[in-house]
Short mmCIF file of N, CA, C and O in Angstrom, two decimals:
data_model
loop_
_atom_site.label_atom_id
_atom_site.label_comp_id
_atom_site.label_asym_id
_atom_site.label_seq_id
_atom_site.Cartn_x
_atom_site.Cartn_y
_atom_site.Cartn_z
N UNK A 1 0.84 -1.19 0.00
CA UNK A 1 0.00 0.00 0.00
C UNK A 1 0.88 1.25 0.00
O UNK A 1 1.89 1.31 0.67
N UNK A 2 0.39 2.22 -0.71
CA UNK A 2 1.06 3.51 -0.79
C UNK A 2 0.14 4.57 -0.20
O UNK A 2 -1.08 4.46 -0.31
N UNK A 3 0.71 5.59 0.39
CA UNK A 3 -0.09 6.72 0.86
C UNK A 3 -0.21 7.71 -0.29
O UNK A 3 0.79 8.12 -0.87
N UNK A 4 -1.45 8.05 -0.63
CA UNK A 4 -1.73 9.00 -1.71
C UNK A 4 -2.56 10.15 -1.13
O UNK A 4 -3.24 10.01 -0.12
N UNK A 5 -2.51 11.29 -1.82
CA UNK A 5 -3.28 12.46 -1.42
C UNK A 5 -4.39 12.71 -2.42
O UNK A 5 -4.18 12.60 -3.63
N UNK A 6 -5.57 13.03 -1.91
CA UNK A 6 -6.73 13.33 -2.74
C UNK A 6 -7.24 14.71 -2.35
O UNK A 6 -7.39 15.01 -1.17
N UNK A 7 -7.50 15.54 -3.36
CA UNK A 7 -7.98 16.91 -3.12
C UNK A 7 -9.47 17.00 -3.37
O UNK A 7 -10.03 16.28 -4.18
N UNK A 8 -10.08 17.96 -2.70
CA UNK A 8 -11.49 18.25 -2.94
C UNK A 8 -11.83 19.62 -2.40
O UNK A 8 -11.10 20.18 -1.57
N UNK A 9 -12.93 20.17 -2.90
CA UNK A 9 -13.40 21.47 -2.42
C UNK A 9 -14.88 21.61 -2.73
O UNK A 9 -15.40 20.98 -3.66
N UNK A 10 -15.53 22.42 -1.93
CA UNK A 10 -16.94 22.74 -2.16
C UNK A 10 -17.14 24.22 -1.81
O UNK A 10 -16.58 24.72 -0.83
N UNK A 11 -17.92 24.89 -2.66
CA UNK A 11 -18.28 26.27 -2.36
C UNK A 11 -19.65 26.26 -1.71
O UNK A 11 -20.59 25.64 -2.23
N UNK A 12 -19.75 26.94 -0.58
CA UNK A 12 -21.02 27.02 0.14
C UNK A 12 -21.85 28.20 -0.35
O UNK A 12 -21.30 29.20 -0.81
N UNK A 13 -23.15 28.08 -0.20
CA UNK A 13 -24.05 29.17 -0.56
C UNK A 13 -24.06 30.26 0.50
O UNK A 13 -24.31 31.43 0.19
N UNK A 14 -23.81 29.84 1.75
CA UNK A 14 -23.87 30.79 2.87
C UNK A 14 -23.06 30.23 4.04
O UNK A 14 -22.80 29.03 4.10
N UNK A 15 -22.71 31.08 4.96
CA UNK A 15 -22.01 30.65 6.16
C UNK A 15 -23.03 30.31 7.23
O UNK A 15 -23.47 31.15 8.00
N UNK A 16 -23.42 29.06 7.23
CA UNK A 16 -24.42 28.53 8.16
C UNK A 16 -23.91 27.18 8.64
O UNK A 16 -23.46 26.36 7.82
N UNK A 17 -23.95 26.94 9.94
CA UNK A 17 -23.37 25.72 10.50
C UNK A 17 -23.88 24.46 9.83
O UNK A 17 -23.11 23.61 9.40
N UNK A 18 -25.21 24.29 9.75
CA UNK A 18 -25.76 23.06 9.17
C UNK A 18 -25.37 22.90 7.69
O UNK A 18 -25.05 21.81 7.23
N UNK A 19 -25.40 24.00 6.96
CA UNK A 19 -25.04 23.97 5.55
C UNK A 19 -23.56 23.60 5.38
O UNK A 19 -23.21 22.79 4.53
N UNK A 20 -22.69 24.17 6.21
CA UNK A 20 -21.27 23.85 6.15
C UNK A 20 -21.03 22.38 6.46
O UNK A 20 -20.32 21.69 5.73
N UNK A 21 -21.63 21.88 7.52
CA UNK A 21 -21.43 20.48 7.92
C UNK A 21 -21.98 19.54 6.84
O UNK A 21 -21.31 18.59 6.43
N UNK A 22 -23.20 19.80 6.37
CA UNK A 22 -23.80 18.92 5.35
C UNK A 22 -23.01 18.94 4.05
O UNK A 22 -22.79 17.89 3.43
N UNK A 23 -22.57 20.11 3.63
CA UNK A 23 -21.80 20.22 2.39
C UNK A 23 -20.45 19.52 2.50
O UNK A 23 -20.00 18.87 1.57
N UNK A 24 -19.82 19.64 3.66
CA UNK A 24 -18.52 19.00 3.87
C UNK A 24 -18.69 17.49 3.95
O UNK A 24 -17.87 16.74 3.41
N UNK A 25 -19.76 17.02 4.58
CA UNK A 25 -20.04 15.58 4.61
C UNK A 25 -20.22 15.05 3.19
O UNK A 25 -19.68 13.99 2.84
N UNK A 26 -20.97 15.77 2.37
CA UNK A 26 -21.19 15.34 0.98
C UNK A 26 -19.88 15.29 0.22
O UNK A 26 -19.62 14.35 -0.55
N UNK A 27 -19.05 16.30 0.41
CA UNK A 27 -17.75 16.33 -0.26
C UNK A 27 -16.90 15.13 0.16
O UNK A 27 -16.33 14.44 -0.70
N UNK A 28 -16.81 14.87 1.45
CA UNK A 28 -16.02 13.73 1.92
C UNK A 28 -16.53 12.42 1.34
O UNK A 28 -15.75 11.58 0.89
N UNK A 29 -17.84 12.24 1.33
CA UNK A 29 -18.43 11.02 0.77
C UNK A 29 -18.08 10.87 -0.70
O UNK A 29 -17.68 9.80 -1.15
N UNK A 30 -18.20 11.94 -1.45
CA UNK A 30 -17.86 11.91 -2.88
C UNK A 30 -16.39 11.56 -3.08
O UNK A 30 -16.04 10.79 -3.98
N UNK A 31 -15.52 12.14 -2.25
CA UNK A 31 -14.09 11.88 -2.38
C UNK A 31 -13.77 10.41 -2.10
O UNK A 31 -12.99 9.78 -2.83
N UNK A 32 -14.37 9.86 -1.06
CA UNK A 32 -14.15 8.45 -0.74
C UNK A 32 -14.72 7.55 -1.82
O UNK A 32 -14.04 6.63 -2.31
N UNK A 33 -15.96 7.80 -2.22
CA UNK A 33 -16.62 6.97 -3.24
C UNK A 33 -15.87 7.00 -4.57
O UNK A 33 -15.69 5.97 -5.22
N UNK A 34 -15.45 8.18 -5.00
CA UNK A 34 -14.79 8.34 -6.29
C UNK A 34 -13.46 7.59 -6.35
O UNK A 34 -12.98 7.25 -7.43
N UNK A 35 -12.90 7.32 -5.18
CA UNK A 35 -11.58 6.68 -5.13
C UNK A 35 -11.61 5.29 -4.51
O UNK A 35 -10.56 4.71 -4.24
N UNK A 36 -12.81 4.77 -4.28
CA UNK A 36 -12.94 3.42 -3.72
C UNK A 36 -12.30 3.29 -2.35
O UNK A 36 -11.76 2.25 -2.01
N UNK A 37 -12.38 4.36 -1.57
CA UNK A 37 -11.76 4.37 -0.24
C UNK A 37 -12.79 4.15 0.86
O UNK A 37 -13.94 4.53 0.71
N UNK A 38 -12.32 3.57 1.94
CA UNK A 38 -13.11 3.39 3.15
C UNK A 38 -12.49 4.24 4.26
O UNK A 38 -11.33 4.64 4.17
N UNK A 39 -13.24 4.47 5.30
CA UNK A 39 -12.72 5.27 6.41
C UNK A 39 -11.43 4.69 6.98
O UNK A 39 -10.52 5.43 7.35
N UNK A 40 -11.33 3.36 7.04
CA UNK A 40 -10.14 2.74 7.61
C UNK A 40 -8.89 2.94 6.74
O UNK A 40 -7.77 2.73 7.20
N UNK A 41 -9.06 3.41 5.49
CA UNK A 41 -7.93 3.70 4.61
C UNK A 41 -7.30 5.06 4.90
O UNK A 41 -6.18 5.34 4.46
N UNK A 42 -8.02 5.91 5.61
CA UNK A 42 -7.56 7.28 5.84
C UNK A 42 -6.38 7.33 6.80
O UNK A 42 -6.37 6.66 7.83
N UNK A 43 -5.40 8.17 6.46
CA UNK A 43 -4.24 8.40 7.31
C UNK A 43 -4.41 9.72 8.04
O UNK A 43 -4.17 9.81 9.24
N UNK A 44 -4.82 10.77 7.31
CA UNK A 44 -5.07 12.08 7.92
C UNK A 44 -5.90 12.91 6.94
O UNK A 44 -5.94 12.61 5.75
N UNK A 45 -6.54 13.95 7.48
CA UNK A 45 -7.34 14.84 6.65
C UNK A 45 -7.08 16.28 7.11
O UNK A 45 -7.15 16.58 8.29
N UNK A 46 -6.77 17.14 6.13
CA UNK A 46 -6.57 18.56 6.40
C UNK A 46 -7.70 19.33 5.73
O UNK A 46 -8.01 19.10 4.55
N UNK A 47 -8.32 20.20 6.48
CA UNK A 47 -9.39 21.05 5.98
C UNK A 47 -8.92 22.50 6.03
O UNK A 47 -8.29 22.91 7.00
N UNK A 48 -9.28 23.27 5.00
CA UNK A 48 -9.12 24.72 5.10
C UNK A 48 -10.47 25.34 4.78
O UNK A 48 -11.29 24.76 4.06
N UNK A 49 -10.67 26.51 5.32
CA UNK A 49 -11.90 27.28 5.05
C UNK A 49 -11.48 28.71 4.75
O UNK A 49 -10.53 29.24 5.36
N UNK A 50 -12.16 29.33 3.81
CA UNK A 50 -11.87 30.73 3.52
C UNK A 50 -12.25 31.57 4.74
O UNK A 50 -13.07 31.16 5.57
N UNK A 51 -11.64 32.75 4.88
CA UNK A 51 -11.84 33.57 6.08
C UNK A 51 -13.29 34.00 6.31
O UNK A 51 -13.64 34.38 7.43
N UNK A 52 -14.14 33.89 5.30
CA UNK A 52 -15.55 34.28 5.48
C UNK A 52 -16.41 33.15 6.05
O UNK A 52 -17.61 33.33 6.24
N UNK A 53 -15.81 32.01 6.34
CA UNK A 53 -16.53 30.89 6.96
C UNK A 53 -16.07 30.74 8.40
O UNK A 53 -14.90 30.49 8.66
N UNK A 54 -17.01 30.90 9.33
CA UNK A 54 -16.65 30.77 10.74
C UNK A 54 -17.77 30.21 11.59
O UNK A 54 -17.73 30.27 12.80
N UNK A 55 -18.77 29.59 10.94
CA UNK A 55 -19.91 29.05 11.68
C UNK A 55 -19.60 27.70 12.34
O UNK A 55 -20.26 27.32 13.30
N UNK A 56 -18.57 26.98 11.81
CA UNK A 56 -18.21 25.68 12.38
C UNK A 56 -16.87 25.24 11.80
O UNK A 56 -16.45 25.72 10.74
N UNK A 57 -16.21 24.33 12.51
CA UNK A 57 -15.00 23.71 11.99
C UNK A 57 -15.41 22.65 10.97
O UNK A 57 -16.25 21.80 11.27
N UNK A 58 -14.83 22.62 9.77
CA UNK A 58 -15.17 21.59 8.80
C UNK A 58 -14.91 20.17 9.31
O UNK A 58 -15.61 19.23 8.93
N UNK A 59 -13.94 20.00 10.20
CA UNK A 59 -13.65 18.67 10.74
C UNK A 59 -14.82 18.07 11.50
O UNK A 59 -14.92 16.85 11.64
N UNK A 60 -15.72 18.92 11.99
CA UNK A 60 -16.91 18.42 12.68
C UNK A 60 -17.70 17.49 11.75
O UNK A 60 -18.25 16.48 12.17
N UNK A 61 -17.73 17.83 10.46
CA UNK A 61 -18.45 16.99 9.49
C UNK A 61 -17.84 15.59 9.42
O UNK A 61 -18.56 14.60 9.34
N UNK A 62 -16.52 15.52 9.48
CA UNK A 62 -15.85 14.21 9.45
C UNK A 62 -16.20 13.41 10.69
O UNK A 62 -16.53 12.22 10.61
N UNK A 63 -16.13 14.06 11.84
CA UNK A 63 -16.46 13.35 13.09
C UNK A 63 -17.91 12.88 13.08
O UNK A 63 -18.20 11.75 13.46
N UNK A 64 -18.82 13.73 12.62
CA UNK A 64 -20.23 13.34 12.55
C UNK A 64 -20.47 12.23 11.53
O UNK A 64 -21.45 11.51 11.63
N UNK A 65 -19.57 12.08 10.57
CA UNK A 65 -19.67 11.01 9.56
C UNK A 65 -19.07 9.71 10.05
O UNK A 65 -19.06 8.72 9.33
N UNK A 66 -18.51 9.72 11.26
CA UNK A 66 -17.94 8.50 11.82
C UNK A 66 -16.44 8.39 11.69
O UNK A 66 -15.86 7.37 12.06
N UNK A 67 -15.79 9.40 11.16
CA UNK A 67 -14.33 9.39 11.05
C UNK A 67 -13.78 9.86 12.41
O UNK A 67 -13.60 11.05 12.65
N UNK A 68 -13.58 8.90 13.30
CA UNK A 68 -13.24 9.23 14.68
C UNK A 68 -11.83 8.85 15.08
O UNK A 68 -11.35 9.29 16.12
N UNK A 69 -11.16 8.02 14.28
CA UNK A 69 -9.82 7.57 14.66
C UNK A 69 -8.75 8.04 13.67
O UNK A 69 -7.67 7.47 13.60
N UNK A 70 -9.06 9.09 12.93
CA UNK A 70 -8.13 9.65 11.95
C UNK A 70 -7.76 11.07 12.39
O UNK A 70 -8.65 11.85 12.73
N UNK A 71 -6.49 11.43 12.37
CA UNK A 71 -6.12 12.79 12.71
C UNK A 71 -6.71 13.79 11.71
O UNK A 71 -6.62 13.58 10.50
N UNK A 72 -7.31 14.85 12.24
CA UNK A 72 -7.91 15.90 11.42
C UNK A 72 -7.31 17.23 11.82
O UNK A 72 -6.97 17.45 12.99
N UNK A 73 -7.20 18.14 10.85
CA UNK A 73 -6.66 19.46 11.12
C UNK A 73 -7.44 20.48 10.32
O UNK A 73 -7.70 20.27 9.13
N UNK A 74 -7.81 21.57 10.96
CA UNK A 74 -8.48 22.69 10.28
C UNK A 74 -7.53 23.88 10.26
O UNK A 74 -6.80 24.12 11.22
N UNK A 75 -7.57 24.63 9.16
CA UNK A 75 -6.76 25.84 9.03
C UNK A 75 -7.55 26.84 8.19
O UNK A 75 -8.50 26.48 7.50
N UNK A 76 -7.12 28.09 8.28
CA UNK A 76 -7.76 29.11 7.47
C UNK A 76 -7.00 29.26 6.16
O UNK A 76 -5.77 29.31 6.14
N UNK A 77 -7.75 29.32 5.07
CA UNK A 77 -7.17 29.53 3.75
C UNK A 77 -6.58 30.95 3.68
O UNK A 77 -7.06 31.86 4.35
N UNK A 78 -5.57 31.15 2.88
CA UNK A 78 -4.97 32.47 2.70
C UNK A 78 -6.01 33.42 2.12
O UNK A 78 -6.74 33.07 1.19
N UNK A 79 -6.08 34.61 2.66
CA UNK A 79 -7.05 35.62 2.23
C UNK A 79 -6.47 36.41 1.06
O UNK A 79 -5.80 37.42 1.24
N UNK A 80 -6.74 35.93 -0.15
CA UNK A 80 -6.22 36.56 -1.36
C UNK A 80 -7.35 37.34 -2.03
O UNK A 80 -8.46 36.82 -2.20
N UNK A 81 -7.06 38.58 -2.41
CA UNK A 81 -8.07 39.41 -3.08
C UNK A 81 -8.57 38.70 -4.34
O UNK A 81 -7.78 38.18 -5.12
N UNK A 82 -9.89 38.67 -4.50
CA UNK A 82 -10.49 38.07 -5.68
C UNK A 82 -10.66 36.57 -5.62
O UNK A 82 -11.16 35.96 -6.58
N UNK A 83 -10.25 35.94 -4.52
CA UNK A 83 -10.39 34.49 -4.39
C UNK A 83 -11.87 34.10 -4.27
O UNK A 83 -12.70 34.89 -3.80
N UNK A 84 -12.18 32.89 -4.67
CA UNK A 84 -13.53 32.37 -4.56
C UNK A 84 -13.97 32.37 -3.09
O UNK A 84 -13.25 31.86 -2.23
N UNK A 85 -15.12 32.96 -2.78
CA UNK A 85 -15.57 33.02 -1.38
C UNK A 85 -16.25 31.72 -0.92
O UNK A 85 -16.67 30.91 -1.73
N UNK A 86 -16.34 31.57 0.39
CA UNK A 86 -17.09 30.50 1.05
C UNK A 86 -16.70 29.09 0.56
O UNK A 86 -17.55 28.28 0.20
N UNK A 87 -15.41 28.80 0.61
CA UNK A 87 -14.92 27.51 0.12
C UNK A 87 -14.28 26.71 1.24
O UNK A 87 -13.46 27.22 2.00
N UNK A 88 -14.67 25.45 1.32
CA UNK A 88 -14.02 24.47 2.18
C UNK A 88 -13.19 23.58 1.27
O UNK A 88 -13.70 23.04 0.29
N UNK A 89 -11.90 23.47 1.58
CA UNK A 89 -11.01 22.60 0.82
C UNK A 89 -10.60 21.43 1.71
O UNK A 89 -10.49 21.58 2.94
N UNK A 90 -10.35 20.29 1.08
CA UNK A 90 -9.95 19.09 1.80
C UNK A 90 -8.75 18.47 1.10
O UNK A 90 -8.71 18.37 -0.13
N UNK A 91 -7.78 18.07 1.89
CA UNK A 91 -6.65 17.27 1.41
C UNK A 91 -6.61 16.04 2.30
O UNK A 91 -6.31 16.15 3.49
N UNK A 92 -7.00 14.91 1.73
CA UNK A 92 -6.97 13.69 2.55
C UNK A 92 -5.85 12.79 2.08
O UNK A 92 -5.52 12.74 0.89
N UNK A 93 -5.24 12.12 3.04
CA UNK A 93 -4.17 11.16 2.78
C UNK A 93 -4.73 9.79 3.11
O UNK A 93 -5.32 9.60 4.19
N UNK A 94 -4.54 8.85 2.17
CA UNK A 94 -5.10 7.52 2.37
C UNK A 94 -4.16 6.45 1.83
O UNK A 94 -3.39 6.70 0.89
N UNK A 95 -4.25 5.28 2.42
CA UNK A 95 -3.52 4.13 1.90
C UNK A 95 -4.35 3.52 0.78
O UNK A 95 -5.54 3.24 0.96
N UNK A 96 -3.72 3.33 -0.38
CA UNK A 96 -4.43 2.79 -1.54
C UNK A 96 -3.43 2.16 -2.50
O UNK A 96 -2.25 2.53 -2.50
N UNK A 97 -3.92 1.25 -3.30
CA UNK A 97 -3.11 0.66 -4.36
C UNK A 97 -3.26 1.42 -5.67
O UNK A 97 -2.59 1.10 -6.64
N UNK A 98 -4.14 2.42 -5.69
CA UNK A 98 -4.35 3.20 -6.92
C UNK A 98 -3.09 3.99 -7.27
O UNK A 98 -2.41 4.51 -6.39
N UNK A 99 -2.85 4.10 -8.57
CA UNK A 99 -1.75 4.94 -9.04
C UNK A 99 -2.17 6.40 -8.94
O UNK A 99 -3.35 6.71 -8.95
N UNK A 100 -1.19 7.27 -8.86
CA UNK A 100 -1.46 8.70 -8.72
C UNK A 100 -2.39 9.19 -9.84
O UNK A 100 -3.32 9.94 -9.61
N UNK A 101 -2.14 8.76 -11.05
CA UNK A 101 -2.94 9.23 -12.19
C UNK A 101 -4.37 8.69 -12.18
O UNK A 101 -5.22 9.18 -12.90
N UNK A 102 -4.64 7.68 -11.35
CA UNK A 102 -5.98 7.10 -11.28
C UNK A 102 -6.83 7.70 -10.16
O UNK A 102 -7.99 7.33 -10.00
N UNK A 103 -6.25 8.60 -9.39
CA UNK A 103 -7.01 9.24 -8.32
C UNK A 103 -8.01 10.22 -8.91
O UNK A 103 -7.77 10.84 -9.95
N UNK A 104 -9.15 10.38 -8.25
CA UNK A 104 -10.19 11.31 -8.68
C UNK A 104 -10.34 12.39 -7.63
O UNK A 104 -10.69 12.11 -6.49
N UNK A 105 -10.04 13.61 -8.02
CA UNK A 105 -10.19 14.76 -7.15
C UNK A 105 -11.58 15.33 -7.38
O UNK A 105 -12.08 15.33 -8.51
N UNK A 106 -12.21 15.82 -6.32
CA UNK A 106 -13.63 16.18 -6.39
C UNK A 106 -13.82 17.65 -6.03
O UNK A 106 -13.45 18.07 -4.93
N UNK A 107 -14.40 18.40 -6.96
CA UNK A 107 -14.69 19.82 -6.75
C UNK A 107 -16.17 20.02 -7.02
O UNK A 107 -16.62 19.83 -8.15
N UNK A 108 -16.93 20.38 -5.99
CA UNK A 108 -18.38 20.47 -6.09
C UNK A 108 -18.86 21.91 -6.15
O UNK A 108 -18.26 22.81 -5.57
N UNK A 109 -19.99 22.08 -6.82
CA UNK A 109 -20.61 23.40 -6.90
C UNK A 109 -19.67 24.39 -7.56
O UNK A 109 -18.92 24.07 -8.48
N UNK A 110 -19.70 25.61 -7.06
CA UNK A 110 -18.86 26.66 -7.62
C UNK A 110 -17.38 26.39 -7.49
O UNK A 110 -16.57 26.99 -8.20
N UNK A 111 -16.99 25.47 -6.60
CA UNK A 111 -15.57 25.15 -6.42
C UNK A 111 -14.99 24.46 -7.65
O UNK A 111 -13.77 24.40 -7.79
N UNK A 112 -15.84 23.97 -8.54
CA UNK A 112 -15.33 23.36 -9.78
C UNK A 112 -14.48 24.35 -10.56
O UNK A 112 -13.57 23.95 -11.29
N UNK A 113 -14.74 25.64 -10.39
CA UNK A 113 -13.95 26.67 -11.09
C UNK A 113 -12.50 26.70 -10.61
O UNK A 113 -11.63 27.20 -11.34
N UNK A 114 -12.23 26.17 -9.43
CA UNK A 114 -10.86 26.19 -8.90
C UNK A 114 -9.93 25.30 -9.72
O UNK A 114 -8.77 25.63 -9.91
N UNK A 115 -10.43 24.16 -10.14
CA UNK A 115 -9.63 23.22 -10.91
C UNK A 115 -10.52 22.53 -11.93
O UNK A 115 -10.82 21.35 -11.81
N UNK A 116 -10.93 23.25 -12.94
CA UNK A 116 -11.84 22.67 -13.94
C UNK A 116 -11.20 21.48 -14.64
O UNK A 116 -11.90 20.60 -15.14
N UNK A 117 -9.87 21.39 -14.63
CA UNK A 117 -9.20 20.24 -15.22
C UNK A 117 -9.33 18.98 -14.38
O UNK A 117 -9.18 17.87 -14.88
N UNK A 118 -9.64 19.13 -13.09
CA UNK A 118 -9.77 18.00 -12.19
C UNK A 118 -11.18 17.79 -11.65
O UNK A 118 -11.46 16.77 -11.04
N UNK A 119 -12.05 18.77 -11.83
CA UNK A 119 -13.36 18.73 -11.20
C UNK A 119 -14.13 17.50 -11.62
O UNK A 119 -14.05 17.05 -12.75
N UNK A 120 -14.90 16.97 -10.68
CA UNK A 120 -15.74 15.82 -10.96
C UNK A 120 -16.42 15.32 -9.72
O UNK A 120 -16.15 15.78 -8.62
N UNK A 121 -17.27 14.37 -9.93
CA UNK A 121 -17.98 13.73 -8.83
C UNK A 121 -17.78 12.24 -8.92
O UNK A 121 -17.25 11.72 -9.90
N UNK A 122 -18.23 11.52 -7.94
CA UNK A 122 -18.12 10.07 -7.94
C UNK A 122 -18.85 9.48 -9.13
O UNK A 122 -18.42 8.50 -9.72
N UNK A 123 -19.97 10.07 -9.52
CA UNK A 123 -20.72 9.58 -10.67
C UNK A 123 -19.88 9.62 -11.94
O UNK A 123 -19.89 8.69 -12.72
N UNK A 124 -19.15 10.72 -12.13
CA UNK A 124 -18.33 10.86 -13.34
C UNK A 124 -17.13 9.95 -13.30
O UNK A 124 -16.60 9.57 -14.35
N UNK A 125 -16.67 9.59 -12.13
CA UNK A 125 -15.45 8.78 -12.00
C UNK A 125 -15.73 7.29 -12.24
O UNK A 125 -14.81 6.54 -12.45
N UNK A 126 -16.97 6.90 -12.20
CA UNK A 126 -17.30 5.47 -12.37
C UNK A 126 -17.30 5.08 -13.81
O UNK A 126 -17.47 5.79 -14.71
#
């Protein structure tokens, strides 16, 4: 097994705790599904949120999804003028036999604009 990194992001419609948690849960599920990963494959997960999001820690979504024995870290995204607002980004590290080129990175909603070359969902990856 090799440790690989998978990227993902979602743009929120508003800074609301339930919306942030639900959107982050959906993103995590899509990232795992698109890459054939299970929770036990996870090594660590890093979350960032743009400075305009402060209703909840994105890692709460992981804990509520049952990811309880994986190290999680939240950080604030760099505040760059003109950057896409209300975005939660995820960088997860997982043990997998997949080659780097076979990984599927997931960008949902408006966050697809961040990496249109990589954007997709689990449905598109199948």
